[in-house]
Amino acid sequence: MNTEARKERPLAIALPSDRHQYIRQRLQQEGRVLATELAQTLGVSEDSIRRDLRELAATGICQRVYGGAIAMTPNTGSFIERSHENVARKARLAAAAVRLLQPGQFVFLDAGTTNLEIARALPDMPLTVATNSIPIAAVLFGRSQFEVLVIGGRMDHRVGGTLGSIPTLAVQDMRPDVCFLGTCSVDIELGVGTTIAEEAAFKRVLVGQCNQIVLAVTNEKLGTASPFAVAGMRDIGRLVIEANAEPHKLASLQHSGVPLLIAD
């Protein structure tokens, strides 16, 4: 952000609808906004900006945080639709993520399209792999070096996995060494989130059962928020990100102290 330049040349945007459009653009470009900086840039009071942010948050555009707001993660459709998007990028994340594995480990592959690529990239070594995702289980079918545990329950076509009491009770009896967790959003302040309440509840139990949580995320999810919280950044053992992550987001992650693995 070129904050000094904006301080010197306040924009003449008085109408709330025009301010809302400007704030939307800033959220789309930068992922988050600060109330004080917006007030200086737009030449209005911080009370006006806070009111603008409340109104935008009510429409699902952003989530209010102390001092400003964070963009909400985009709703990108069903699992099948998402599985055809950014496949090469997800495959590069997967290739980096599986380097963390050791022979003999117990691995949980949570539902998610990046985790689908991780399933395809699993190295030829003895592993026990549990998953609540039928598409992931199908990818693992026939790879006899893996012992595969498929978690049943009600299939949710949005997430590509089972949700509800059956899978939740099943994971309570597990102690995986590594969990590749699926997510909709990641932010250093708000942590890991998702858009479906039932999915968030399942993931929270899963996080509590696993020794190490690994999160592989495309750039679009960094610095965004979701309606339902899953875990804090302190719960993430390793965050796998793309090599071309935006510099300001990369710097924030590095400053937060979360262990990073940058995909080639």
PDB file of N, CA and C in Angstrom, residues 142-183:
ATOM      1  N   GLY A 142      -6.180 -49.396  -5.474  1.00  0.00           N
ATOM      2  CA  GLY A 142      -5.221 -50.129  -6.281  1.00  0.00           C
ATOM      3  C   GLY A 142      -3.777 -49.911  -5.889  1.00  0.00           C
ATOM      4  N   ARG A 143      -3.493 -48.942  -5.032  1.00  0.00           N
ATOM      5  CA  ARG A 143      -2.117 -48.719  -4.575  1.00  0.00           C
ATOM      6  C   ARG A 143      -1.916 -49.545  -3.301  1.00  0.00           C
ATOM      7  N   SER A 144      -1.488 -50.771  -3.505  1.00  0.00           N
ATOM      8  CA  SER A 144      -1.509 -51.773  -2.441  1.00  0.00           C
ATOM      9  C   SER A 144      -0.520 -51.501  -1.319  1.00  0.00           C
ATOM     10  N   GLN A 145       0.439 -50.573  -1.538  1.00  0.00           N
ATOM     11  CA  GLN A 145       1.369 -50.253  -0.458  1.00  0.00           C
ATOM     12  C   GLN A 145       0.697 -49.424   0.640  1.00  0.00           C
ATOM     13  N   PHE A 146      -0.502 -48.899   0.359  1.00  0.00           N
ATOM     14  CA  PHE A 146      -1.233 -48.116   1.347  1.00  0.00           C
ATOM     15  C   PHE A 146      -2.335 -48.953   1.988  1.00  0.00           C
ATOM     16  N   GLU A 147      -2.445 -48.832   3.308  1.00  0.00           N
ATOM     17  CA  GLU A 147      -3.650 -49.319   3.979  1.00  0.00           C
ATOM     18  C   GLU A 147      -4.610 -48.146   4.035  1.00  0.00           C
ATOM     19  N   VAL A 148      -5.750 -48.254   3.404  1.00  0.00           N
ATOM     20  CA  VAL A 148      -6.672 -47.130   3.247  1.00  0.00           C
ATOM     21  C   VAL A 148      -7.911 -47.348   4.113  1.00  0.00           C
ATOM     22  N   LEU A 149      -8.203 -46.368   4.944  1.00  0.00           N
ATOM     23  CA  LEU A 149      -9.386 -46.378   5.799  1.00  0.00           C
ATOM     24  C   LEU A 149     -10.342 -45.312   5.278  1.00  0.00           C
ATOM     25  N   VAL A 150     -11.519 -45.722   4.856  1.00  0.00           N
ATOM     26  CA  VAL A 150     -12.503 -44.803   4.295  1.00  0.00           C
ATOM     27  C   VAL A 150     -13.566 -44.519   5.358  1.00  0.00           C
ATOM     28  N   ILE A 151     -13.721 -43.254   5.699  1.00  0.00           N
ATOM     29  CA  ILE A 151     -14.668 -42.836   6.736  1.00  0.00           C
ATOM     30  C   ILE A 151     -16.035 -42.629   6.105  1.00  0.00           C
ATOM     31  N   GLY A 152     -17.043 -43.324   6.595  1.00  0.00           N
ATOM     32  CA  GLY A 152     -18.383 -43.224   6.036  1.00  0.00           C
ATOM     33  C   GLY A 152     -19.195 -42.082   6.611  1.00  0.00           C
ATOM     34  N   GLY A 153     -20.456 -42.047   6.216  1.00  0.00           N
ATOM     35  CA  GLY A 153     -21.353 -40.994   6.666  1.00  0.00           C
ATOM     36  C   GLY A 153     -22.092 -40.365   5.504  1.00  0.00           C
ATOM     37  N   ARG A 154     -22.729 -39.226   5.759  1.00  0.00           N
ATOM     38  CA  ARG A 154     -23.492 -38.536   4.724  1.00  0.00           C
ATOM     39  C   ARG A 154     -22.560 -37.746   3.821  1.00  0.00           C
ATOM     40  N   MET A 155     -22.627 -38.020   2.515  1.00  0.00           N
ATOM     41  CA  MET A 155     -21.773 -37.324   1.559  1.00  0.00           C
ATOM     42  C   MET A 155     -22.305 -35.920   1.298  1.00  0.00           C
ATOM     43  N   ASP A 156     -21.423 -34.926   1.432  1.00  0.00           N
ATOM     44  CA  ASP A 156     -21.760 -33.547   1.089  1.00  0.00           C
ATOM     45  C   ASP A 156     -21.075 -33.234  -0.235  1.00  0.00           C
ATOM     46  N   HIS A 157     -21.867 -32.970  -1.260  1.00  0.00           N
ATOM     47  CA  HIS A 157     -21.305 -32.774  -2.595  1.00  0.00           C
ATOM     48  C   HIS A 157     -20.556 -31.454  -2.726  1.00  0.00           C
ATOM     49  N   ARG A 158     -20.818 -30.519  -1.827  1.00  0.00           N
ATOM     50  CA  ARG A 158     -20.076 -29.254  -1.873  1.00  0.00           C
ATOM     51  C   ARG A 158     -18.628 -29.452  -1.450  1.00  0.00           C
ATOM     52  N   VAL A 159     -18.408 -30.240  -0.418  1.00  0.00           N
ATOM     53  CA  VAL A 159     -17.055 -30.407   0.115  1.00  0.00           C
ATOM     54  C   VAL A 159     -16.360 -31.653  -0.429  1.00  0.00           C
ATOM     55  N   GLY A 160     -17.127 -32.555  -1.053  1.00  0.00           N
ATOM     56  CA  GLY A 160     -16.521 -33.770  -1.587  1.00  0.00           C
ATOM     57  C   GLY A 160     -16.150 -34.778  -0.524  1.00  0.00           C
ATOM     58  N   GLY A 161     -16.839 -34.735   0.605  1.00  0.00           N
ATOM     59  CA  GLY A 161     -16.527 -35.653   1.693  1.00  0.00           C
ATOM     60  C   GLY A 161     -17.725 -35.882   2.591  1.00  0.00           C
ATOM     61  N   THR A 162     -17.575 -36.816   3.526  1.00  0.00           N
ATOM     62  CA  THR A 162     -18.647 -37.112   4.468  1.00  0.00           C
ATOM     63  C   THR A 162     -18.582 -36.148   5.651  1.00  0.00           C
ATOM     64  N   LEU A 163     -19.752 -35.800   6.138  1.00  0.00           N
ATOM     65  CA  LEU A 163     -19.876 -34.920   7.292  1.00  0.00           C
ATOM     66  C   LEU A 163     -20.924 -35.492   8.238  1.00  0.00           C
ATOM     67  N   GLY A 164     -20.986 -34.933   9.439  1.00  0.00           N
ATOM     68  CA  GLY A 164     -21.989 -35.344  10.396  1.00  0.00           C
ATOM     69  C   GLY A 164     -21.410 -36.184  11.524  1.00  0.00           C
ATOM     70  N   SER A 165     -22.296 -36.830  12.273  1.00  0.00           N
ATOM     71  CA  SER A 165     -21.886 -37.531  13.488  1.00  0.00           C
ATOM     72  C   SER A 165     -21.041 -38.768  13.199  1.00  0.00           C
ATOM     73  N   ILE A 166     -21.316 -39.465  12.101  1.00  0.00           N
ATOM     74  CA  ILE A 166     -20.585 -40.714  11.831  1.00  0.00           C
ATOM     75  C   ILE A 166     -19.097 -40.453  11.613  1.00  0.00           C
ATOM     76  N   PRO A 167     -18.681 -39.583  10.687  1.00  0.00           N
ATOM     77  CA  PRO A 167     -17.241 -39.330  10.542  1.00  0.00           C
ATOM     78  C   PRO A 167     -16.626 -38.637  11.744  1.00  0.00           C
ATOM     79  N   THR A 168     -17.403 -37.800  12.418  1.00  0.00           N
ATOM     80  CA  THR A 168     -16.866 -37.110  13.595  1.00  0.00           C
ATOM     81  C   THR A 168     -16.528 -38.106  14.701  1.00  0.00           C
ATOM     82  N   LEU A 169     -17.427 -39.061  14.947  1.00  0.00           N
ATOM     83  CA  LEU A 169     -17.155 -40.086  15.953  1.00  0.00           C
ATOM     84  C   LEU A 169     -15.986 -40.974  15.532  1.00  0.00           C
ATOM     85  N   ALA A 170     -15.882 -41.250  14.238  1.00  0.00           N
ATOM     86  CA  ALA A 170     -14.808 -42.119  13.757  1.00  0.00           C
ATOM     87  C   ALA A 170     -13.434 -41.496  14.009  1.00  0.00           C
ATOM     88  N   VAL A 171     -13.285 -40.208  13.739  1.00  0.00           N
ATOM     89  CA  VAL A 171     -11.958 -39.592  13.897  1.00  0.00           C
ATOM     90  C   VAL A 171     -11.585 -39.427  15.365  1.00  0.00           C
ATOM     91  N   GLN A 172     -12.569 -39.468  16.255  1.00  0.00           N
ATOM     92  CA  GLN A 172     -12.252 -39.363  17.675  1.00  0.00           C
ATOM     93  C   GLN A 172     -11.469 -40.570  18.177  1.00  0.00           C
ATOM     94  N   ASP A 173     -11.488 -41.674  17.437  1.00  0.00           N
ATOM     95  CA  ASP A 173     -10.730 -42.865  17.806  1.00  0.00           C
ATOM     96  C   ASP A 173      -9.395 -42.957  17.081  1.00  0.00           C
ATOM     97  N   MET A 174      -9.035 -41.919  16.326  1.00  0.00           N
ATOM     98  CA  MET A 174      -7.803 -41.934  15.536  1.00  0.00           C
ATOM     99  C   MET A 174      -6.767 -40.984  16.109  1.00  0.00           C
ATOM    100  N   ARG A 175      -5.507 -41.304  15.854  1.00  0.00           N
ATOM    101  CA  ARG A 175      -4.390 -40.442  16.254  1.00  0.00           C
ATOM    102  C   ARG A 175      -3.415 -40.320  15.081  1.00  0.00           C
ATOM    103  N   PRO A 176      -3.804 -39.676  13.988  1.00  0.00           N
ATOM    104  CA  PRO A 176      -2.912 -39.589  12.826  1.00  0.00           C
ATOM    105  C   PRO A 176      -1.630 -38.820  13.132  1.00  0.00           C
ATOM    106  N   ASP A 177      -0.540 -39.254  12.503  1.00  0.00           N
ATOM    107  CA  ASP A 177       0.719 -38.517  12.620  1.00  0.00           C
ATOM    108  C   ASP A 177       0.650 -37.187  11.886  1.00  0.00           C
ATOM    109  N   VAL A 178       0.051 -37.213  10.696  1.00  0.00           N
ATOM    110  CA  VAL A 178      -0.034 -36.024   9.847  1.00  0.00           C
ATOM    111  C   VAL A 178      -1.444 -35.917   9.293  1.00  0.00           C
ATOM    112  N   CYS A 179      -1.981 -34.716   9.322  1.00  0.00           N
ATOM    113  CA  CYS A 179      -3.264 -34.451   8.678  1.00  0.00           C
ATOM    114  C   CYS A 179      -3.072 -33.362   7.633  1.00  0.00           C
ATOM    115  N   PHE A 180      -3.453 -33.667   6.395  1.00  0.00           N
ATOM    116  CA  PHE A 180      -3.541 -32.646   5.368  1.00  0.00           C
ATOM    117  C   PHE A 180      -4.961 -32.091   5.436  1.00  0.00           C
ATOM    118  N   LEU A 181      -5.077 -30.912   5.987  1.00  0.00           N
ATOM    119  CA  LEU A 181      -6.376 -30.307   6.277  1.00  0.00           C
ATOM    120  C   LEU A 181      -6.853 -29.489   5.081  1.00  0.00           C
ATOM    121  N   GLY A 182      -8.118 -29.659   4.715  1.00  0.00           N
ATOM    122  CA  GLY A 182      -8.712 -28.807   3.691  1.00  0.00           C
ATOM    123  C   GLY A 182      -9.219 -27.516   4.307  1.00  0.00           C
ATOM    124  N   THR A 183      -9.222 -26.438   3.522  1.00  0.00           N
ATOM    125  CA  THR A 183      -9.664 -25.153   4.052  1.00  0.00           C
ATOM    126  C   THR A 183     -10.178 -24.255   2.945  1.00  0.00           C
TER     127      THR A 183
END
